[in-house]
Amino acid sequence: MEVRQIPVRQVKGVGPKKAEDLLLLGIETAEDLLEYYPFRYEDYSLKDLSQVKDGERVTVEGTVYGMPALQMYGRKKSRLSCKVVVDRFVVTAVWFNQGYLKERLVPGETIVLTGKWDGRRLQITVAECEFPGREGAARTDTLQPVYSIAGPITQSWLRKTIAQALETYGPSLPETLPPGLLAKHGLMPRGEAIRILHQPTDAAEGKRARKRIAYEELFLFQLKMQAYRALSRSKSDGVALPVDHPAVRAFVRSLPFTLTGAQKKVIAELLEDLKQPHAMNRLLQGDVGAGKTVVAAVCLFAVVKAGYQGALMVPTEILAEQHKRSLEKLFAPYGIQVALLTGSLTDRKRREILDALQMGLIDVVVGTHALIQEDVFFRSLGLVITDEQHRFGVNQRAILRRKGLHPDVLMMTATPIPRTLAITAFGDMDVSTLDELPKGRKPIKTYCVPHTMLERVLGFIRREVAAGRQAYVICPLIEESDKLDVQNAIDVHAQLTHHFPDLKVGLLHGRLPNAEKEELMRAFSENQLQVLVSTTVIEVGVDVPNASLMIIYDAVRFGLSQLHQLRGRVGRGEHQSYCVLIADPKNEISKERMRVMTETNDGFEIARRDLELRGPGEFFGTRQSGVPEFKVADMVSDFELLEQAREDAAELVSRPDFWTAAEWLPLRDYLQKEQVFQGAPFD
Ligand code: ADP
Ligand code: MG
């Protein structure tokens, strides 16, 4: 039987009770146990006390000298101390609440102590002690693994059990990487790497073992992504849309502005994709304000001209309404029908739209997730675009497939994604980048001010409004509490209404009825409201070019990417725009975040810093991220290894014999097991 299939209770020392406890750690099989790697090591090698820094953890060997003394504090607490000679020092060893050890301390006996060193008092606070004379040689000179434990599992039991499992099953651990790749990168065999990760003799060896396993994780993941990409490109189940280039060119000329070079380049890439017989699977990323919406509009236009329907999916109803309005304006001269489909339509209205969609009376539908529900049918869906969402997952695709649809898919991201995340979370996709802002944009000036300067900030609002501009005021964010967020917004709104009796101040939050939200946004975009107080519901996508001032209360509560997104609501027209972060950063990370915001407007740079500060898990927030969890690999620090693994995987799947030769059978089996042949390899 393969190690992967052996239940953990067959490992020596694991009974039915322990097997159950191990489930808490996610360990079911012998292989799970072997792959339960330590998160750090403790250094038990003997040290020369004169070299040890104060407060450091040490292991020393010495001789018990003098009689132990025990002091009791109350019934449970005690302090045991004893002199121990270590080299030329007489050291005081101290144990807390381990009075029972007193009897075991015999003058003249050798003792090995591990604990915290206090160089001033020549004292060691003992965490562990061993008596080599009685118990056999102590495990000095080694690094001991430290595992994360839970429930009734103890550190020492787990160490012993894993060591046992290594002895029994270690030699039969199968290799997962092709010999060619091992040789190319000088990687050790898998079994050896796993053993060393648990029992390294020194840091250098541990590092090499870690690299081997990290590479394996990254490579296998990239192999999935690349295989999926290759497979979907070889399929011809998409629709090859006949793009009417002259009509598209005429549409582009009718736009109220000339496209940037980047927009033109990206549109050409997208139109080329639409013409291919396989389904498009593409990511469009660009900085806030780079003009993604119009790119989407051109694609939708091409799709409709080719006789198909298009869908534009967005995360919020506010954004859906805004996109519907702007598409309607652009498409009206061409007789293209645009409809809105969101969760808050009346049943009757919804029914009407569903019927029209099915009959093909609607060409372009804009909506939230309500768009891709089981009961929504299209006559001929050619393209799905998602805007400002991070993922159009396998579930949504599956729903479409069940209806016999294989539309082209274009995802437009909310913010730039650092390359390391892009090639992991979106590794199966083609990527287009809008790396140029429309001409004439002035960089937004960003300031960070303490709460005590609120008066001056209000003066700033007054000045901008007097100049004909408008302002957003974003309220403090309360983690996990939409309700408190709303309360904050209500309070701030009351304050501002009081402060600016002559101005129209609007209040926007997620709990308002839809019609009211829509009315507010319309009023703001027509400058009937000068100030809009809002929760983060306007975080993504909202586009009112006359707004030039963004005030963010309690800015330290927001992540960098979110702040950049919010700031991106201004600076969308020709006016000089400003962002004021009201914050009193207390810790280094908050200070760093505020510094980054005031120093740069570059979304790609901000994304990179955000990833460094928060790590990959947090980067995408709570939304479905598609970022895999690795046991050993770290996407940020193992960036070079990741690039390497991706290159190797892409090269491998592009070999014609990869899909047939016996040599690659284990990897094909792996892909089979990961269900790459059924659908997307993620989520
Ligand atoms: P984002 O990429 O953040 O979604 P939008 O699509 O909302 O950006 O565009 C931001 C603003 O820039 C909008 O007001 C849009 O009309 C305008 N815009 C887009 N492309 C151009 C262009 N080529 N020239 C001038 N303005 C443009
Ligand atoms: Mg947008």
XYZ file of C-alpha atoms and ligand atoms in Angstrom:
711
model
C 0.000 0.000 0.000
C 1.165 3.522 -0.707
C 2.059 5.714 2.236
C -0.680 8.059 1.074
C -3.296 5.389 1.741
C -2.075 4.036 5.055
C -4.349 5.176 7.879
C -2.420 6.935 10.608
C -3.573 4.468 13.263
C -1.251 1.899 11.687
C 1.747 3.982 12.671
C 3.455 2.522 15.722
C 2.382 4.368 18.858
C -0.893 5.653 17.455
C -3.958 4.039 18.995
C -7.604 4.702 18.058
C -7.817 7.557 20.588
C -4.670 9.257 19.329
C -5.772 8.752 15.731
C -8.864 10.747 16.587
C -6.815 13.473 18.275
C -4.625 13.691 15.180
C -7.683 14.516 13.117
C -7.664 17.864 14.911
C -4.400 18.577 13.140
C -5.827 17.396 9.824
C -3.779 14.201 9.932
C -5.471 11.081 8.602
C -2.819 9.061 6.866
C 0.802 8.138 7.443
C 1.729 10.563 4.674
C -0.214 13.402 6.327
C 1.811 12.732 9.443
C 5.097 12.812 7.549
C 4.050 16.007 5.827
C 3.194 17.674 9.109
C 6.281 19.844 9.117
C 7.660 21.733 12.102
C 7.225 25.482 11.966
C 10.560 26.071 13.675
C 13.419 24.291 15.399
C 14.910 24.538 18.787
C 18.620 24.611 18.970
C 19.856 22.147 21.596
C 23.497 22.311 20.637
C 25.712 23.109 23.587
C 26.837 26.704 23.836
C 29.715 28.461 25.483
C 28.021 30.672 28.076
C 30.464 33.514 27.549
C 29.143 33.822 23.965
C 25.450 33.765 24.828
C 23.462 36.982 24.803
C 21.249 37.992 27.671
C 17.713 36.632 27.342
C 18.656 33.999 24.779
C 17.619 30.395 25.011
C 20.499 28.002 25.602
C 21.324 24.415 26.254
C 24.274 23.761 28.566
C 25.800 20.795 30.271
C 27.008 21.054 33.850
C 27.388 19.417 37.223
C 24.956 19.785 40.090
C 26.742 21.626 42.879
C 25.310 22.197 46.324
C 21.856 21.365 47.597
C 18.645 22.444 45.861
C 16.400 24.954 47.666
C 12.623 24.976 47.337
C 10.422 27.954 48.187
C 6.654 27.646 48.189
C 4.264 30.454 47.341
C 0.752 29.529 48.361
C -0.354 25.996 47.622
C 0.457 25.659 43.965
C 3.331 28.000 43.192
C 6.947 27.254 43.903
C 10.490 28.180 42.976
C 13.227 25.580 42.985
C 16.829 26.697 42.659
C 20.140 24.922 42.581
C 23.753 25.786 41.805
C 25.192 24.119 38.738
C 28.789 24.376 37.511
C 28.998 25.004 33.804
C 32.532 25.364 32.451
C 34.063 28.037 34.667
C 30.744 29.545 35.792
C 28.685 28.747 38.835
C 25.188 29.189 37.565
C 21.876 29.299 39.404
C 19.319 27.037 37.761
C 15.720 27.995 38.526
C 12.567 25.955 38.018
C 9.093 27.308 38.578
C 6.317 25.053 39.879
C 8.287 21.861 39.460
C 9.068 21.182 43.100
C 9.041 17.428 42.490
C 12.424 17.780 40.791
C 14.070 18.571 44.104
C 14.590 14.912 44.950
C 16.216 14.247 41.602
C 18.949 16.852 41.921
C 21.956 14.996 43.282
C 25.221 16.917 43.841
C 27.980 15.760 41.520
C 25.655 14.477 38.834
C 25.796 15.643 35.228
C 22.776 17.630 34.102
C 21.736 19.128 30.744
C 19.681 22.305 31.057
C 17.733 24.169 28.398
C 16.271 27.530 29.224
C 16.564 31.280 29.216
C 19.893 32.797 30.120
C 20.208 35.797 32.408
C 23.832 36.887 32.058
C 23.674 39.541 34.732
C 22.599 37.216 37.515
C 24.285 34.154 36.004
C 20.953 32.455 36.132
C 19.133 30.076 33.833
C 15.356 29.686 33.973
C 14.932 26.067 33.062
C 12.390 24.896 30.502
C 13.715 21.361 30.112
C 16.333 19.302 31.898
C 17.843 15.915 31.321
C 20.083 13.621 33.346
C 22.327 11.793 30.873
C 23.788 9.619 33.597
C 20.390 8.067 34.282
C 18.505 8.541 31.049
C 21.168 7.963 28.424
C 22.842 10.576 26.267
C 20.912 13.812 25.963
C 19.967 15.004 22.483
C 22.431 17.807 22.351
C 24.009 18.861 19.083
C 20.713 18.628 17.210
C 17.919 20.883 16.133
C 14.662 19.678 17.606
C 11.501 20.211 15.554
C 8.714 22.293 17.051
C 5.269 21.409 15.721
C 2.090 23.310 16.136
C -0.068 21.215 18.406
C -3.677 21.216 19.485
C -5.941 19.409 21.901
C -4.444 16.505 23.819
C -1.473 16.065 21.468
C 1.785 17.000 23.161
C 4.997 18.205 21.585
C 7.073 15.306 22.840
C 4.530 12.681 21.797
C 4.309 14.137 18.316
C 8.094 14.296 17.993
C 8.392 10.667 18.990
C 5.545 9.519 16.746
C 6.765 11.355 13.681
C 10.278 10.025 14.242
C 8.769 6.552 14.420
C 6.774 7.065 11.228
C 9.880 8.334 9.454
C 11.728 5.188 10.354
C 8.962 2.889 9.105
C 7.610 4.736 6.093
C 10.305 7.250 5.196
C 12.150 4.901 2.856
C 9.013 4.174 0.820
C 7.933 7.773 0.243
C 7.419 8.106 -3.499
C 9.180 10.700 -5.629
C 6.866 13.246 -7.225
C 9.203 15.258 -9.431
C 10.689 14.095 -12.731
C 14.411 13.234 -12.465
C 15.211 15.882 -15.069
C 13.895 18.658 -12.858
C 15.655 17.325 -9.764
C 18.919 17.373 -11.657
C 18.279 20.763 -13.212
C 17.821 22.486 -9.847
C 20.061 20.218 -7.775
C 17.175 19.139 -5.555
C 17.386 16.220 -3.131
C 14.982 13.257 -3.347
C 11.612 13.748 -1.691
C 12.022 11.126 1.041
C 15.322 12.627 2.114
C 13.917 16.157 2.134
C 11.002 15.131 4.324
C 13.260 13.377 6.793
C 15.590 16.369 6.994
C 12.725 18.799 7.502
C 11.882 16.901 10.678
C 15.435 16.172 11.766
C 17.960 18.550 10.267
C 21.524 18.350 11.533
C 22.118 22.005 10.788
C 20.397 25.050 9.386
C 22.009 24.791 5.962
C 20.764 21.243 5.443
C 17.286 22.238 6.632
C 17.275 25.067 4.148
C 18.073 22.795 1.230
C 15.312 20.386 2.260
C 12.871 23.231 2.589
C 13.718 24.485 -0.878
C 13.089 21.057 -2.358
C 9.615 20.788 -0.808
C 8.733 24.401 -1.590
C 9.687 23.867 -5.218
C 7.568 20.720 -5.358
C 4.516 22.534 -4.003
C 4.915 25.436 -6.396
C 5.658 23.213 -9.351
C 2.690 20.896 -8.850
C 0.397 23.856 -8.439
C 1.741 25.550 -11.547
C 1.482 22.280 -13.433
C -2.228 22.239 -12.678
C -2.627 25.806 -13.837
C -0.601 25.363 -16.990
C -2.275 22.072 -17.867
C -5.661 23.627 -17.424
C -4.655 26.544 -19.585
C -3.271 24.310 -22.314
C -6.359 22.099 -22.251
C -8.824 24.948 -22.461
C -6.897 26.476 -25.338
C -6.886 23.217 -27.254
C -10.644 22.859 -26.919
C -12.859 24.432 -29.517
C -16.026 24.621 -27.469
C -16.111 28.398 -27.372
C -17.736 30.630 -29.918
C -15.555 32.038 -32.673
C -17.109 35.482 -32.919
C -17.013 37.163 -36.304
C -15.697 40.566 -35.249
C -16.822 43.421 -37.493
C -13.700 45.579 -37.339
C -14.981 48.564 -39.339
C -18.057 48.790 -37.094
C -15.870 48.581 -33.985
C -13.596 51.308 -35.323
C -16.591 53.545 -35.973
C -17.807 52.929 -32.421
C -14.397 53.826 -31.004
C -14.397 57.058 -33.010
C -17.776 57.952 -31.531
C -16.430 57.816 -27.970
C -16.159 61.163 -26.147
C -12.343 60.820 -25.931
C -9.478 59.196 -27.787
C -8.300 55.921 -26.355
C -4.902 55.687 -24.700
C -2.247 53.575 -26.393
C -2.654 50.950 -23.682
C -6.409 50.790 -24.189
C -5.919 50.289 -27.944
C -3.347 47.572 -27.413
C -5.537 45.719 -24.910
C -8.648 46.002 -27.075
C -6.735 44.474 -29.992
C -5.709 41.543 -27.760
C -9.269 41.030 -26.616
C -10.814 41.169 -30.087
C -8.250 38.630 -31.264
C -9.325 36.347 -28.392
C -13.005 36.741 -29.254
C -12.320 35.429 -32.749
C -10.699 32.222 -31.486
C -12.755 29.027 -31.365
C -11.714 28.296 -27.775
C -13.268 30.182 -24.921
C -11.378 33.279 -23.823
C -10.121 33.214 -20.264
C -8.404 36.512 -19.679
C -7.556 38.841 -16.868
C -7.439 42.569 -17.461
C -5.574 44.479 -14.825
C -4.892 48.149 -14.672
C -4.532 50.835 -12.104
C -7.546 52.638 -10.715
C -8.788 55.141 -13.281
C -6.899 53.544 -16.184
C -10.196 53.259 -18.061
C -11.244 49.628 -17.931
C -14.943 50.341 -18.388
C -14.576 51.664 -21.893
C -12.489 48.640 -22.848
C -15.361 46.490 -21.636
C -17.794 48.606 -23.639
C -15.850 48.123 -26.875
C -15.753 44.349 -26.366
C -19.476 44.211 -25.600
C -20.128 46.260 -28.710
C -18.113 43.810 -30.843
C -19.956 40.850 -29.337
C -23.388 42.349 -29.974
C -22.416 43.303 -33.543
C -21.411 39.667 -34.039
C -24.926 38.617 -33.079
C -24.364 37.544 -29.484
C -25.339 38.774 -26.047
C -22.982 40.095 -23.425
C -23.142 40.185 -19.632
C -21.317 42.536 -17.274
C -21.131 41.356 -13.696
C -20.174 43.642 -10.791
C -19.977 43.323 -7.003
C -22.405 46.079 -5.956
C -25.751 47.349 -7.135
C -24.446 50.909 -7.169
C -21.808 49.913 -9.666
C -24.309 47.927 -11.726
C -26.531 50.966 -12.010
C -23.647 53.230 -12.923
C -22.401 50.879 -15.649
C -25.883 50.432 -17.018
C -26.309 54.191 -17.322
C -22.972 54.751 -19.046
C -23.367 51.811 -21.439
C -26.840 52.963 -22.354
C -25.449 56.380 -23.237
C -22.706 54.896 -25.408
C -24.897 52.277 -27.104
C -28.082 54.278 -27.638
C -27.161 55.487 -31.168
C -26.663 51.851 -32.257
C -29.973 50.510 -31.043
C -28.254 48.186 -28.575
C -30.560 47.222 -25.705
C -29.092 47.358 -22.197
C -30.880 45.993 -19.121
C -30.201 45.834 -15.404
C -30.612 42.621 -13.451
C -30.045 42.784 -9.713
C -31.352 41.017 -6.655
C -33.683 43.821 -5.709
C -35.920 43.958 -8.773
C -39.607 43.295 -8.256
C -40.689 39.824 -9.310
C -42.618 41.198 -12.207
C -39.779 43.329 -13.527
C -37.379 40.452 -13.104
C -39.649 38.074 -15.025
C -39.918 40.606 -17.818
C -36.154 40.906 -18.143
C -35.597 37.166 -17.971
C -38.075 36.637 -20.807
C -36.487 39.363 -22.897
C -33.036 37.863 -22.321
C -34.195 34.461 -23.411
C -35.820 35.852 -26.528
C -32.746 37.868 -27.360
C -34.486 41.220 -27.027
C -31.781 42.357 -24.618
C -28.246 42.612 -25.974
C -26.276 43.532 -22.900
C -27.242 42.802 -19.328
C -25.527 44.424 -16.361
C -25.954 43.055 -12.879
C -24.697 41.556 -9.679
C -24.423 37.836 -9.005
C -28.145 37.593 -9.733
C -27.018 37.490 -13.341
C -25.636 33.998 -13.336
C -28.418 32.210 -11.481
C -29.892 28.902 -12.432
C -33.098 30.447 -13.757
C -31.434 33.017 -16.018
C -31.352 31.901 -19.635
C -29.745 33.608 -22.577
C -30.548 33.211 -26.214
C -26.881 33.373 -27.197
C -24.421 34.447 -24.516
C -21.062 35.250 -26.109
C -19.129 37.136 -23.427
C -19.156 37.487 -19.660
C -17.165 40.345 -18.173
C -16.671 40.673 -14.451
C -15.635 44.082 -13.220
C -13.863 44.803 -9.952
C -14.252 41.276 -8.692
C -11.372 39.024 -7.970
C -12.730 35.838 -9.252
C -15.242 34.348 -11.590
C -15.043 30.946 -10.070
C -15.542 27.423 -11.156
C -19.041 27.434 -9.690
C -20.231 30.208 -11.936
C -18.628 28.559 -14.935
C -20.278 25.287 -14.052
C -23.685 26.962 -13.947
C -23.115 28.367 -17.407
C -21.854 25.055 -18.743
C -24.940 23.289 -17.478
C -26.921 25.605 -19.699
C -24.729 24.621 -22.619
C -22.916 27.954 -22.633
C -19.188 28.401 -23.142
C -18.886 32.158 -23.275
C -15.653 34.054 -23.434
C -14.714 35.300 -19.989
C -12.923 38.533 -19.185
C -12.145 39.461 -15.602
C -11.274 43.041 -14.842
C -9.573 43.334 -11.466
C -10.268 45.959 -8.865
C -6.625 46.850 -8.323
C -3.334 45.777 -9.770
C -2.219 42.433 -8.474
C 1.425 41.798 -7.623
C 2.923 39.464 -10.153
C 3.556 36.726 -7.636
C -0.153 36.565 -6.803
C -1.212 37.002 -10.400
C 0.651 33.926 -11.529
C -0.664 31.866 -8.634
C -4.261 32.909 -8.249
C -4.698 33.570 -11.952
C -1.995 31.322 -13.354
C -4.390 29.598 -15.742
C -5.381 32.843 -17.438
C -3.997 35.123 -20.097
C -3.220 38.550 -18.743
C -3.630 41.964 -20.331
C -2.403 45.071 -18.574
C -3.514 48.682 -18.882
C -0.305 50.386 -17.894
C -1.112 53.947 -18.869
C -3.518 56.521 -17.480
C -5.555 58.771 -19.782
C -3.751 61.992 -20.685
C -4.082 65.123 -18.609
C -4.557 63.407 -15.278
C -2.882 65.225 -12.438
C -1.470 62.993 -9.718
C -3.663 63.040 -6.627
C -2.076 64.846 -3.680
C -2.391 62.809 -0.519
C -2.015 64.055 3.044
C -2.169 62.276 6.338
C -3.442 64.416 9.222
C -4.292 63.713 12.876
C -7.886 63.800 14.126
C -7.154 67.067 15.887
C -7.000 68.787 12.498
C -10.597 68.004 11.592
C -11.529 71.705 11.546
C -8.982 72.398 8.837
C -10.152 69.395 6.845
C -13.681 70.808 6.917
C -12.262 74.107 5.700
C -10.693 72.218 2.814
C -14.081 70.763 1.854
C -15.542 74.239 1.871
C -12.771 75.544 -0.412
C -13.153 72.765 -2.983
C -16.923 73.071 -3.052
C -16.617 76.835 -3.516
C -14.471 76.080 -6.584
C -17.299 73.962 -7.988
C -15.895 70.565 -6.997
C -17.390 67.801 -4.838
C -16.155 65.682 -1.943
C -16.518 62.155 -0.620
C -16.261 61.524 3.099
C -15.641 57.870 3.959
C -16.577 56.830 7.464
C -14.617 54.746 9.911
C -14.735 51.088 9.275
C -15.771 48.737 12.050
C -14.476 45.279 11.474
C -17.227 42.755 10.817
C -19.957 45.171 11.672
C -21.988 46.623 8.906
C -24.405 47.932 11.504
C -21.816 50.027 13.350
C -20.426 51.249 10.041
C -23.856 52.551 9.184
C -24.167 54.218 12.595
C -20.817 55.930 12.063
C -21.957 57.192 8.697
C -25.176 58.542 10.190
C -23.193 60.378 12.902
C -20.698 61.888 10.491
C -23.519 62.913 8.193
C -25.306 64.691 11.059
C -22.089 66.513 11.965
C -21.415 67.666 8.419
C -25.010 68.726 7.791
C -24.740 70.840 10.912
C -21.378 72.272 9.875
C -22.425 73.039 6.289
C -26.040 74.254 6.586
C -25.811 75.806 3.126
C -24.545 72.670 1.313
C -26.341 69.527 0.235
C -24.785 66.602 2.066
C -25.864 63.098 1.068
C -25.653 59.893 3.070
C -24.974 56.555 1.380
C -24.692 53.141 2.964
C -25.406 49.539 2.172
C -28.663 49.328 4.091
C -30.536 51.893 2.082
C -33.195 50.626 -0.284
C -31.910 50.299 -3.791
C -33.967 53.001 -5.379
C -32.621 55.417 -2.801
C -29.005 54.452 -3.466
C -29.520 54.903 -7.155
C -31.142 58.297 -6.644
C -28.273 59.427 -4.382
C -25.614 58.431 -6.882
C -27.494 60.106 -9.683
C -27.847 63.290 -7.627
C -24.161 63.231 -6.723
C -23.045 62.641 -10.289
C -25.146 65.636 -11.361
C -23.656 67.810 -8.611
C -26.981 68.205 -6.830
C -25.128 66.965 -3.766
C -21.781 68.557 -2.989
C -20.670 66.206 -0.268
C -21.339 62.495 -0.096
C -20.868 60.766 3.240
C -20.513 57.052 2.677
C -19.424 53.715 4.033
C -17.121 51.664 1.842
C -19.994 50.756 -0.487
C -18.467 53.195 -2.945
C -15.097 51.524 -2.647
C -15.020 50.113 -6.134
C -15.753 51.483 -9.525
C -17.787 54.582 -8.769
C -17.002 57.272 -11.336
C -17.861 60.949 -10.796
C -15.108 62.991 -12.497
C -16.112 66.291 -10.889
C -15.349 64.966 -7.404
C -11.884 66.136 -6.377
C -11.656 65.504 -2.671
C -11.616 62.214 -0.815
C -11.629 62.337 2.971
C -11.097 59.048 4.791
C -11.803 58.911 8.509
C -9.733 56.539 10.623
C -7.624 55.586 7.651
C -5.500 53.183 9.679
C -8.377 50.736 9.690
C -8.171 50.204 5.949
C -5.744 48.045 4.020
C -3.424 49.654 1.494
C -5.191 48.340 -1.580
C -8.508 49.445 -0.196
C -7.189 52.943 0.499
C -5.827 53.118 -3.026
C -9.198 51.975 -4.365
C -11.010 54.617 -2.312
C -8.573 57.328 -3.345
C -9.176 56.275 -6.944
C -12.698 57.724 -6.727
C -11.109 61.135 -7.264
C -8.555 62.276 -9.833
C -10.782 60.996 -12.628
C -11.103 64.249 -14.484
C -8.925 67.234 -15.320
C -9.140 68.848 -11.855
C -6.349 68.648 -9.322
C -7.593 66.151 -6.721
C -6.751 65.515 -3.105
C -7.004 62.671 -0.655
C -6.926 63.361 3.072
C -6.280 60.446 5.384
C -7.388 61.236 8.897
C -5.287 59.010 11.090
C -3.197 58.795 14.205
C -1.098 55.754 13.378
C 0.145 54.054 16.529
C 2.229 51.133 15.330
C 4.934 50.753 12.715
C 2.758 48.961 10.177
C 0.097 51.668 10.263
C 2.744 54.358 9.951
C 4.271 52.526 7.023
C 0.889 52.238 5.310
C 0.212 55.960 5.669
C 3.714 56.695 4.405
C 3.218 54.534 1.308
C -0.079 56.270 0.555
C 1.372 59.761 0.795
C 4.448 58.821 -1.213
C 3.033 57.047 -4.235
C 0.034 56.948 -6.546
C 1.268 53.882 -8.372
C -1.170 51.032 -7.844
C 1.347 48.368 -8.814
C 3.809 49.633 -6.227
C 1.077 49.851 -3.595
C -0.073 46.324 -4.317
C 3.456 45.056 -3.886
C 3.818 46.824 -0.527
C 0.397 45.612 0.563
C 1.364 42.039 -0.153
C 4.574 42.466 1.839
C 2.756 43.990 4.794
C -0.227 41.667 4.899
C 0.787 38.431 3.233
C -1.025 36.606 0.442
C -3.923 35.272 2.520
C -5.063 38.750 3.497
C -4.338 40.470 0.236
C -7.603 39.590 -1.416
C -9.556 40.083 1.776
C -12.434 37.797 2.512
C -13.435 37.391 -1.083
C -12.831 34.155 -2.865
C -9.186 34.388 -3.678
C -7.981 31.286 -5.454
C -4.701 31.574 -3.580
C -3.645 28.078 -2.572
C -2.283 27.296 0.854
C 1.151 25.801 0.766
C 2.714 23.910 3.642
C 6.214 25.175 3.119
C 6.347 27.540 0.171
C 5.812 31.233 0.702
C 4.768 33.156 -2.352
C 6.438 36.344 -1.266
C 9.828 35.114 -0.150
C 9.977 32.197 -2.605
C 9.216 34.430 -5.534
C 12.176 33.291 -7.642
C 11.374 29.664 -7.022
C 7.804 30.347 -8.064
C 8.896 31.908 -11.345
C 11.146 28.925 -11.943
C 8.388 26.437 -11.180
C 6.033 28.226 -13.488
C 8.499 28.219 -16.343
C 9.228 24.538 -15.830
C 5.549 23.634 -15.719
C 4.712 25.652 -18.819
C 7.580 24.096 -20.718
C 6.550 20.614 -19.690
C 2.892 20.856 -20.711
C 3.894 22.370 -24.038
C 5.840 19.225 -24.958
C 3.721 17.101 -27.267
C 4.873 13.907 -25.534
C 3.771 15.186 -22.120
C 0.278 13.899 -22.829
C 1.360 10.476 -24.067
C 4.815 9.338 -22.946
C 5.069 6.843 -20.098
C 7.695 9.050 -18.498
C 5.092 11.638 -17.507
C 2.410 9.200 -16.432
C 2.793 9.970 -12.682
C 2.278 13.666 -13.360
C -0.733 12.969 -15.575
C -2.128 10.771 -12.811
C -1.655 13.651 -10.441
C -3.544 15.987 -12.774
C -6.282 13.391 -13.094
C -6.539 13.128 -9.334
C -6.751 16.916 -9.084
C -9.603 16.862 -11.590
C -7.890 19.187 -14.016
C -9.584 17.348 -16.843
C -13.042 18.133 -15.505
C -12.827 21.843 -14.960
C -10.874 24.639 -13.410
C -8.123 23.579 -11.022
C -8.998 26.028 -8.306
C -11.630 27.112 -5.788
P -11.262 52.063 -13.979
O -10.134 51.465 -14.779
O -10.829 52.471 -12.609
O -12.483 51.203 -13.974
P -12.924 53.872 -15.479
O -13.225 52.939 -16.569
O -14.002 54.129 -14.498
O -11.600 53.432 -14.715
O -12.418 55.243 -16.121
C -12.046 56.340 -15.335
C -12.456 57.659 -15.982
O -11.624 57.932 -17.103
C -13.874 57.655 -16.504
O -14.448 58.883 -16.205
C -13.694 57.469 -17.996
O -14.745 58.031 -18.718
C -12.400 58.186 -18.263
N -11.631 57.690 -19.405
C -11.449 56.399 -19.758
N -10.644 56.305 -20.828
C -10.277 57.574 -21.157
C -9.440 58.138 -22.174
N -8.824 57.374 -23.062
N -9.291 59.464 -22.180
C -9.907 60.253 -21.271
N -10.718 59.788 -20.288
C -10.902 58.457 -20.230
Mg -13.882 50.430 -12.985
